[in-house]
PDB file of C-alpha atoms in Angstrom:
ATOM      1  CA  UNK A 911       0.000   0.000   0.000  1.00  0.00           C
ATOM      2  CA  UNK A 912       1.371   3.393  -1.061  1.00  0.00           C
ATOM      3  CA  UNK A 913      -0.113   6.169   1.079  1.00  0.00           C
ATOM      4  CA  UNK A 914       1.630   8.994  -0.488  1.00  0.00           C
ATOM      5  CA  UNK A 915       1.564  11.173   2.528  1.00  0.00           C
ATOM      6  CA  UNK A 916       4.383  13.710   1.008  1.00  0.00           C
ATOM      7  CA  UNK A 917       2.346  14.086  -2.386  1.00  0.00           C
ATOM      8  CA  UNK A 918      -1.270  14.779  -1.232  1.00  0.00           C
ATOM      9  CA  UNK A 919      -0.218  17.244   1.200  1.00  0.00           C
ATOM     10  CA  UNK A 920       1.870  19.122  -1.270  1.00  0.00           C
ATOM     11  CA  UNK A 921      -1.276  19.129  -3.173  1.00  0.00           C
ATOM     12  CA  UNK A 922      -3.411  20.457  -0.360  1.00  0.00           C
ATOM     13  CA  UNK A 923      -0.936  23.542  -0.218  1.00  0.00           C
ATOM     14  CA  UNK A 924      -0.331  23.927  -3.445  1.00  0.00           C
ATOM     15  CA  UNK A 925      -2.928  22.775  -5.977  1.00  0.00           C
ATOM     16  CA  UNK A 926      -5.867  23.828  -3.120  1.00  0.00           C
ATOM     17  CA  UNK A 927      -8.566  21.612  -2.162  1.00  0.00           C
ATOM     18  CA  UNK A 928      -9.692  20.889  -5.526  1.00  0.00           C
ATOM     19  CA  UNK A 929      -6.225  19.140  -6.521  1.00  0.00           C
ATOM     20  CA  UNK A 930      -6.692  16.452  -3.525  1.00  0.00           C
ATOM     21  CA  UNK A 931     -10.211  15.528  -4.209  1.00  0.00           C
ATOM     22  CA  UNK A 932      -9.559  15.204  -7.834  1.00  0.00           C
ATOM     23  CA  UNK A 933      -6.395  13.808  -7.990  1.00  0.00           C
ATOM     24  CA  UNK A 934      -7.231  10.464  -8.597  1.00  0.00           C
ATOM     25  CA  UNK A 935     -10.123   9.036 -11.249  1.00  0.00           C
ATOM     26  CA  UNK A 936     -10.976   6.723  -7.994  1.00  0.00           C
ATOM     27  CA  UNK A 937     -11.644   9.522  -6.091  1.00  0.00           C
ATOM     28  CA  UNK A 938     -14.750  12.024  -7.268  1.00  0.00           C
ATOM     29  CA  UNK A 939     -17.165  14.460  -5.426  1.00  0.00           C
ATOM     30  CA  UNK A 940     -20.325  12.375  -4.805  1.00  0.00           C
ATOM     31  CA  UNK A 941     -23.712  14.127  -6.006  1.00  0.00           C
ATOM     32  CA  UNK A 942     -25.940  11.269  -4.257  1.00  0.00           C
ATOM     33  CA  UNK A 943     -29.926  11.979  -3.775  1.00  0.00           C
ATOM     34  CA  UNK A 944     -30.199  13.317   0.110  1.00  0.00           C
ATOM     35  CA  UNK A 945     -31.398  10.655   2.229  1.00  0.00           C
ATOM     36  CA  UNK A 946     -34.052  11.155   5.258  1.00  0.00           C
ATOM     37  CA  UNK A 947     -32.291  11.630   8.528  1.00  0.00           C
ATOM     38  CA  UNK A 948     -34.023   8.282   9.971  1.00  0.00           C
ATOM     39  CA  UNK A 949     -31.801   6.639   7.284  1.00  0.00           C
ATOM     40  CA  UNK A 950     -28.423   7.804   8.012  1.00  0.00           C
ATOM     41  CA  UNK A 951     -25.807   4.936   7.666  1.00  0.00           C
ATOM     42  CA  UNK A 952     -23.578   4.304  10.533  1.00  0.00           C
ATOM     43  CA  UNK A 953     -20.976   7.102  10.602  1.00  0.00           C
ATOM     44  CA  UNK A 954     -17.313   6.762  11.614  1.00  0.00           C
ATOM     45  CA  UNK A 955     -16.053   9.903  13.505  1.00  0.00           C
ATOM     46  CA  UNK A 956     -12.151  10.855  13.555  1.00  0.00           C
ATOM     47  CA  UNK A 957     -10.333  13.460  15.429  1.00  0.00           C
ATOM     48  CA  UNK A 958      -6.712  14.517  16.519  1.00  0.00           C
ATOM     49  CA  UNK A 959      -5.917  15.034  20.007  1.00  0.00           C
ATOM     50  CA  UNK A 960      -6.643  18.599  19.667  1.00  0.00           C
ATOM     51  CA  UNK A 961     -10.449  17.740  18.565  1.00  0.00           C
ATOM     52  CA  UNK A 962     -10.942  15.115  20.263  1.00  0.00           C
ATOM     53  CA  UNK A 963     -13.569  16.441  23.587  1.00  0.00           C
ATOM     54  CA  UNK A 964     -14.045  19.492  21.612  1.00  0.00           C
ATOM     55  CA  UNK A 965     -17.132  21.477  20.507  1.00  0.00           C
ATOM     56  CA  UNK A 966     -17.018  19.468  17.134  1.00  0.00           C
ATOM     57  CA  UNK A 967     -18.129  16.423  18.806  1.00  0.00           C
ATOM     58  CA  UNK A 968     -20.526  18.579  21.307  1.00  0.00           C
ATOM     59  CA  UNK A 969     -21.847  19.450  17.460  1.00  0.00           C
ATOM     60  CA  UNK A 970     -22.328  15.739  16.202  1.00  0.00           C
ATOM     61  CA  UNK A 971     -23.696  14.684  19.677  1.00  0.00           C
ATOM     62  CA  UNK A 972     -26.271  17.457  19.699  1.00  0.00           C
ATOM     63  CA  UNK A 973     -27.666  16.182  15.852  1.00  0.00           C
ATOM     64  CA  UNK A 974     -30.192  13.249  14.911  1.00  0.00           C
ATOM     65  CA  UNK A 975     -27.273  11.248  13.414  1.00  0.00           C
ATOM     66  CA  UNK A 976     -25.869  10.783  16.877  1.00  0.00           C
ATOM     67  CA  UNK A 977     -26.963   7.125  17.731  1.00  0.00           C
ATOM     68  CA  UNK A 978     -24.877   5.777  14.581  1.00  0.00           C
ATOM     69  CA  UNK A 979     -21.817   7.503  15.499  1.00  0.00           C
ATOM     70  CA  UNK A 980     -18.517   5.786  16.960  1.00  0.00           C
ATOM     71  CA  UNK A 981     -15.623   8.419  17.802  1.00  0.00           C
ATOM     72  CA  UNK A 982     -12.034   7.359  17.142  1.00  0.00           C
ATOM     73  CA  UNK A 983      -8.617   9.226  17.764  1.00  0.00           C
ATOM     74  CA  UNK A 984      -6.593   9.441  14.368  1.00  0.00           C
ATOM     75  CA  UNK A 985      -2.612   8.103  14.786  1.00  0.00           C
ATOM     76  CA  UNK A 986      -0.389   7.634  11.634  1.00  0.00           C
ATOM     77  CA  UNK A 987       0.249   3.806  12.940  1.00  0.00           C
ATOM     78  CA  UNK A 988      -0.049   0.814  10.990  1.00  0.00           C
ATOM     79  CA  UNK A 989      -2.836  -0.389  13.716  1.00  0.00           C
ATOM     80  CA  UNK A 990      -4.974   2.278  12.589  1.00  0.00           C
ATOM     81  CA  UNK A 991      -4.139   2.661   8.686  1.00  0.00           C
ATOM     82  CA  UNK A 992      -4.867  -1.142   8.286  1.00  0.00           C
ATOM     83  CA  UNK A 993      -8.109  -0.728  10.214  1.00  0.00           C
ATOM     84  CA  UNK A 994      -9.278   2.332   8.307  1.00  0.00           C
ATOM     85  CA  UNK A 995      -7.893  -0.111   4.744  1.00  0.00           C
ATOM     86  CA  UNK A 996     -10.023  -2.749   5.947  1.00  0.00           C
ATOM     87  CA  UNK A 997     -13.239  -0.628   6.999  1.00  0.00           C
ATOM     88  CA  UNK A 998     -13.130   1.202   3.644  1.00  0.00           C
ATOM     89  CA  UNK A 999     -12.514  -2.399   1.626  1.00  0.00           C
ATOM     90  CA  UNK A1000     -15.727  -3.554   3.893  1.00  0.00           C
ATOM     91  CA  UNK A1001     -18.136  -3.174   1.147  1.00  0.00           C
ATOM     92  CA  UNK A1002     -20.958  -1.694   3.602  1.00  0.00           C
ATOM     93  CA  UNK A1003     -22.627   1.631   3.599  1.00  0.00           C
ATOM     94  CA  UNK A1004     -20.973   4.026   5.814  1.00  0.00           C
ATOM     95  CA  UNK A1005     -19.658   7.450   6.128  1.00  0.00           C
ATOM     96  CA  UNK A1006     -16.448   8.865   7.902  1.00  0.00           C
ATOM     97  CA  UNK A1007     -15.909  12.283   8.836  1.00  0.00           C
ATOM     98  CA  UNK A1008     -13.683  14.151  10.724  1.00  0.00           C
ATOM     99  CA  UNK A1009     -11.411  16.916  11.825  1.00  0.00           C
ATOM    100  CA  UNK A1010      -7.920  16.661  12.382  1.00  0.00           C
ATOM    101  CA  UNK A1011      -4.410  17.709  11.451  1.00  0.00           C
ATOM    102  CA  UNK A1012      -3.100  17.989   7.792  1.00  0.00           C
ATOM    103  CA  UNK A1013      -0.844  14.633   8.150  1.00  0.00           C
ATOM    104  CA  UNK A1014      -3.752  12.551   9.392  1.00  0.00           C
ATOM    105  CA  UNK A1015      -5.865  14.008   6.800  1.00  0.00           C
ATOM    106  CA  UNK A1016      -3.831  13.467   3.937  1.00  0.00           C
ATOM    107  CA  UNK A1017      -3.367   9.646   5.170  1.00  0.00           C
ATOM    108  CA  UNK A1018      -7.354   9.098   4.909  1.00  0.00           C
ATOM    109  CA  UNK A1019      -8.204  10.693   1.778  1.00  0.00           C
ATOM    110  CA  UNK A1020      -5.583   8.862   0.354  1.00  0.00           C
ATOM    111  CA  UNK A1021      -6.876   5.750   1.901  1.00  0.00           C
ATOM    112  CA  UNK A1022     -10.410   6.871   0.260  1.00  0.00           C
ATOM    113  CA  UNK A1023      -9.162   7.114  -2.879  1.00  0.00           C
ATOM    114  CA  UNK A1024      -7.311   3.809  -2.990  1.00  0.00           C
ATOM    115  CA  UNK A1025     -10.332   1.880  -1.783  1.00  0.00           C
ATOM    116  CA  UNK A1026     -12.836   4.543  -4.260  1.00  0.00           C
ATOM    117  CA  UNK A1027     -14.752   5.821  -1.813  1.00  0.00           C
ATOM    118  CA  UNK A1028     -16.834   9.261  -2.303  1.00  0.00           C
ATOM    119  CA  UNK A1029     -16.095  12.255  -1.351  1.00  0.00           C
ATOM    120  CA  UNK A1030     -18.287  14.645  -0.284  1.00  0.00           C
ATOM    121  CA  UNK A1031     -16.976  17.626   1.738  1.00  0.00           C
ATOM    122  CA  UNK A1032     -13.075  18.512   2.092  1.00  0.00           C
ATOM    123  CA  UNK A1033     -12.103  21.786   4.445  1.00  0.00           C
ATOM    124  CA  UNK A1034      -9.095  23.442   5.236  1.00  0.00           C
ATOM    125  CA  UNK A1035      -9.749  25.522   8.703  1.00  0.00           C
ATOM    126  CA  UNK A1036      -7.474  27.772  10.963  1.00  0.00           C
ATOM    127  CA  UNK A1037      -8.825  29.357  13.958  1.00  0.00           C
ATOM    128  CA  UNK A1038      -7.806  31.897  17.071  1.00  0.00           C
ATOM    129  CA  UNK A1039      -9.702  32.809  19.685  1.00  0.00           C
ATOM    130  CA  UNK A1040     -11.294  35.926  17.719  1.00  0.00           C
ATOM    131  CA  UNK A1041     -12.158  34.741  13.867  1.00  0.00           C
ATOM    132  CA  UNK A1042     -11.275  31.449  11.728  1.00  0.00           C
ATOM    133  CA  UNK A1043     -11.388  31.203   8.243  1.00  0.00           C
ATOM    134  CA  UNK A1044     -12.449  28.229   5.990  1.00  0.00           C
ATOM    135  CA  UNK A1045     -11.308  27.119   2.369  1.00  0.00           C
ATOM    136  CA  UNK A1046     -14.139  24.435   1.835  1.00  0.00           C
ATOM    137  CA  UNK A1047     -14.561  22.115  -1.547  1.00  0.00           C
ATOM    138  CA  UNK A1048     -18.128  20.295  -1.741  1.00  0.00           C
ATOM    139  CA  UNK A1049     -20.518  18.235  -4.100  1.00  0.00           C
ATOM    140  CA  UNK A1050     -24.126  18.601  -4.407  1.00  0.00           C
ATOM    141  CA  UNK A1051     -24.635  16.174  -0.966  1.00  0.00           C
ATOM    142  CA  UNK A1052     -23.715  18.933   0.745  1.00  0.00           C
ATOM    143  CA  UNK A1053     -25.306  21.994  -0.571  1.00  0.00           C
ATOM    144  CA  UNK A1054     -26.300  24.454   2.338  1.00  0.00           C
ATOM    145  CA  UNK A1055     -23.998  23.294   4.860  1.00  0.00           C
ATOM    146  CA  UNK A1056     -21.557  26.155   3.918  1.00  0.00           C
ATOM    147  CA  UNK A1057     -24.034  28.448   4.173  1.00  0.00           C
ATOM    148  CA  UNK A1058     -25.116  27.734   7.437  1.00  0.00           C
ATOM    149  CA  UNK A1059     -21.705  27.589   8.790  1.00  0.00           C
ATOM    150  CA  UNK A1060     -21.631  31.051   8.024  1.00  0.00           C
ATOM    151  CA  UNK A1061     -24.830  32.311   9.133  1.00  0.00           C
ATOM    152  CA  UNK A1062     -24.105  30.369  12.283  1.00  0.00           C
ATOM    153  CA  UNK A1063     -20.871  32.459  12.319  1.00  0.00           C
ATOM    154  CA  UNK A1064     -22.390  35.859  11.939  1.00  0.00           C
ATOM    155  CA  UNK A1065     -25.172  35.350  14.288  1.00  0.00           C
ATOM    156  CA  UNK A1066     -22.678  34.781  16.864  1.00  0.00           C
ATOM    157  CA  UNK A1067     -20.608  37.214  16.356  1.00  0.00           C
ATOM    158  CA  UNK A1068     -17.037  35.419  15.454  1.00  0.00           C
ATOM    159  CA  UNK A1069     -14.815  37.160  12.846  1.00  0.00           C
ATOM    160  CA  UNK A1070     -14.863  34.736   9.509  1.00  0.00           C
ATOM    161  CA  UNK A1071     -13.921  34.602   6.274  1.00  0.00           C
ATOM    162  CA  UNK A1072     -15.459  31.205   4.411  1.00  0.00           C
ATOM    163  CA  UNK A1073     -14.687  30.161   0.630  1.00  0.00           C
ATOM    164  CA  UNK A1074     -16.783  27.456  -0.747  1.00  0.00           C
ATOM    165  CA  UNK A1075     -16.537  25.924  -4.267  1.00  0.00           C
ATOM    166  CA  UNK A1076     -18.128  23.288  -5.865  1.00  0.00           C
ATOM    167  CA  UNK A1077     -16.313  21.799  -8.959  1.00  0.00           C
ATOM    168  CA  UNK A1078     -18.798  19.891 -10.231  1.00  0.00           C
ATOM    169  CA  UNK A1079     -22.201  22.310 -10.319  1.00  0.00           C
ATOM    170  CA  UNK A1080     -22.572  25.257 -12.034  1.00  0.00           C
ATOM    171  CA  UNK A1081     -22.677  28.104  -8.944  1.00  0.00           C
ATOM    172  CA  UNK A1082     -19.624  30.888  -8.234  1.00  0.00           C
ATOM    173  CA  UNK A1083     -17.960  30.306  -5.804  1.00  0.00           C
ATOM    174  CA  UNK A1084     -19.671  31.063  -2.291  1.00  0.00           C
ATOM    175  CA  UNK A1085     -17.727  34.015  -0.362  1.00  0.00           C
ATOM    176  CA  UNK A1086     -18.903  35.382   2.977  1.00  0.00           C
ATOM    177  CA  UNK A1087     -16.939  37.059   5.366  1.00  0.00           C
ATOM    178  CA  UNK A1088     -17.271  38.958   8.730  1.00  0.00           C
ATOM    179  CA  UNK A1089     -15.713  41.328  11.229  1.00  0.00           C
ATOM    180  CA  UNK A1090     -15.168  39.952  14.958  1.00  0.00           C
ATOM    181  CA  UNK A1091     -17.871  41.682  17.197  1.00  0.00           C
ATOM    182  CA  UNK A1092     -17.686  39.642  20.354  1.00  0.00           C
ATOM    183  CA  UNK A1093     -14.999  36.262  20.849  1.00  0.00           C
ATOM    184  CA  UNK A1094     -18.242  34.392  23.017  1.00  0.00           C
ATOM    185  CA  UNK A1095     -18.761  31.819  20.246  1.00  0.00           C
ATOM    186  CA  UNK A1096     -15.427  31.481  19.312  1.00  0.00           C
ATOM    187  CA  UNK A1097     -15.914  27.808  18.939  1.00  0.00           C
ATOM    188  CA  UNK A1098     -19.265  28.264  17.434  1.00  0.00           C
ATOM    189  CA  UNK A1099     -17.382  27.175  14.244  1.00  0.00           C
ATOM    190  CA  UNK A1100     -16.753  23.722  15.360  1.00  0.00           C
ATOM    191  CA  UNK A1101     -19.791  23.145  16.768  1.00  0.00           C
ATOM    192  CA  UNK A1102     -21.775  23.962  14.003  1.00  0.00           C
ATOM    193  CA  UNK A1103     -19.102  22.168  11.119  1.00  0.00           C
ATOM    194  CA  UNK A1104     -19.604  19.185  13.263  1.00  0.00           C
ATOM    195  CA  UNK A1105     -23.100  18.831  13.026  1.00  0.00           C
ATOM    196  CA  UNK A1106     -23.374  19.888   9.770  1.00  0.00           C
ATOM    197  CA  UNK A1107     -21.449  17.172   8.623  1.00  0.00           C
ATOM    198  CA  UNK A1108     -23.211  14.502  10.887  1.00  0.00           C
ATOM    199  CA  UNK A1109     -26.140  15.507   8.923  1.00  0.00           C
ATOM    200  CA  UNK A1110     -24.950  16.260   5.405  1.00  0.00           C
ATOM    201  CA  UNK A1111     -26.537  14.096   2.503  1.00  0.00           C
ATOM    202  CA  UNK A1112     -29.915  14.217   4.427  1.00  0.00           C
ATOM    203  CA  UNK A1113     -33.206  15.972   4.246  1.00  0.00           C
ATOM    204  CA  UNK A1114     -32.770  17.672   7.596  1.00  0.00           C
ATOM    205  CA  UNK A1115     -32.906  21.343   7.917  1.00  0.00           C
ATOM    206  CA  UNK A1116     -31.998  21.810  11.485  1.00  0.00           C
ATOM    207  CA  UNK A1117     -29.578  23.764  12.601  1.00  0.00           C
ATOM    208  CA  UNK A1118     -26.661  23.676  15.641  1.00  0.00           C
ATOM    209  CA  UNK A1119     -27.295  24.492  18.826  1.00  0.00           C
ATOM    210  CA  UNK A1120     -25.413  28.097  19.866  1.00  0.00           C
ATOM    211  CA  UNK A1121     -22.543  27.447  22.344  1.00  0.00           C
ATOM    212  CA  UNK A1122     -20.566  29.257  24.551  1.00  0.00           C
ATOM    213  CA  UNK A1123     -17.497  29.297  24.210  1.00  0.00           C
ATOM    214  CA  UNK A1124     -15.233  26.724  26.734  1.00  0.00           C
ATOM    215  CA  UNK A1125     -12.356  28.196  28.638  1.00  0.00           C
ATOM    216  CA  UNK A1126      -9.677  26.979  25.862  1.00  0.00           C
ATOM    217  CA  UNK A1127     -11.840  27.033  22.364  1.00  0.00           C
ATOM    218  CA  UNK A1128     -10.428  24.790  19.733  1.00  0.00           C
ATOM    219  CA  UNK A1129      -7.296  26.845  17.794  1.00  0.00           C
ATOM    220  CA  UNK A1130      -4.866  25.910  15.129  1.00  0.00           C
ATOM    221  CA  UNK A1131      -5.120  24.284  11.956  1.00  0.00           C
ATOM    222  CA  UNK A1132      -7.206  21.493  10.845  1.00  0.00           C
ATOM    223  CA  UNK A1133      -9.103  20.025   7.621  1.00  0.00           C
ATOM    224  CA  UNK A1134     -12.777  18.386   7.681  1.00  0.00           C
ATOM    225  CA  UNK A1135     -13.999  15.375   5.564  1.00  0.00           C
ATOM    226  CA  UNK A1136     -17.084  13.619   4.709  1.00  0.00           C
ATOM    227  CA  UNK A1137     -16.706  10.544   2.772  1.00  0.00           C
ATOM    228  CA  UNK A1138     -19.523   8.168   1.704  1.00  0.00           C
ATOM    229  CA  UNK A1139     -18.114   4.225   1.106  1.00  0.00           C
TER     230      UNK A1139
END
């Protein structure tokens, strides 16, 4: 198994989003019909230390998808890239999302696009305690959830700036951007990304709870997935 960490994370920082999810004719953007949210298929979650207790998971646990979620702590050890391998080669309907660091990220979409799985949300995300920003690439399965990041964003009050594109429809590319007016929801980005993705591909139209913010909100650097096997 080649995993080609080196490659696909030059081509995160250099060829964007785009050049990841695209880089392979195994990989593609899925466009799949949205599903009801009583018939969500059981839902891997993954997260870095840094994520791991964080508001992203306070995001999932708050959403309908919750009872088909099992939460696992990404390492780049052969335990854990043979067990992702072997989930991915399982041949059942499930999804795996995440947040974690670049490495780890690279490692499973590389994984996805060995085995073929679908991609349907990639993000790139850096965050301080006053604004993040957000460099997002999705497929039709996910229409919306951008745009309710954002909203969720503004109405709290976080400083953002949020890039969406979509390679495969026919809309510009979203834009939306904000000045900081208050750092109380300054994890009200995670929260709201992770529930978002717990739910994307459905018909749902809820939205994330508010939060306040926890004593040390989630900072640094990290990159979201959905991918449908």
């Amino acid at each position: 198994m080649n995993v080609e960490r080196r490659a696909v994370l030059k081509g995160m920082a250099l060829g964007g989003l785009a050049g990841v999810a695209m880089g392979s004719s195994n990989l593609y953007m899925a466009n799949a019909m949205a599903a009801p949210a009583s018939r969500i298929a059981p839902t891997l979650v993954l997260v870095n230390e840094a994520a791991a207790g964080s508001a992203f998971l306070e995001g999932i646990a708050s959403s309908p998808a919750a009872r088909t979620v099992t939460v696992e702590r990404t390492d780049l050890s052969l335990d854990f890239i043979l067990a992702l391998e072997k989930r991915l080669l399982s041949g059942k309907p499930q999804r795996i999302i995440g947040l974690v660091d670049d490495a780890s990220a690279a490692l499973i979409v590389d994984l996805a696009r060995s085995s073929g799985a679908r991609v349907q949300w990639l993000g790139q995300h850096s965050a301080n305690v006053s604004a993040s920003q957000h460099r997002l690439l999705s497929a039709d399965a996910a229409h919306g959830c951008a745009m309710q990041l954002g909203l969720q964003l503004n109405a709290c009050g976080t400083g953002f700036n949020l890039t969406e594109q979509r390679p495969h429809g026919h809309q510009p590319p979203l834009h939306l951007t904000a000045a900081a007016r208050s750092k109380a929801g300054s994890d009200q980005w995670a929260a709201t990304l992770g529930y978002s993705l717990a739910m994307l591909g459905t018909t749902h139209t809820g939205q994330a709870p508010l939060i306040v913010s926890r004593q040390s909100p989630l900072t640094g650097n990290f990159v979201s997935f959905s991918i449908e096997a």
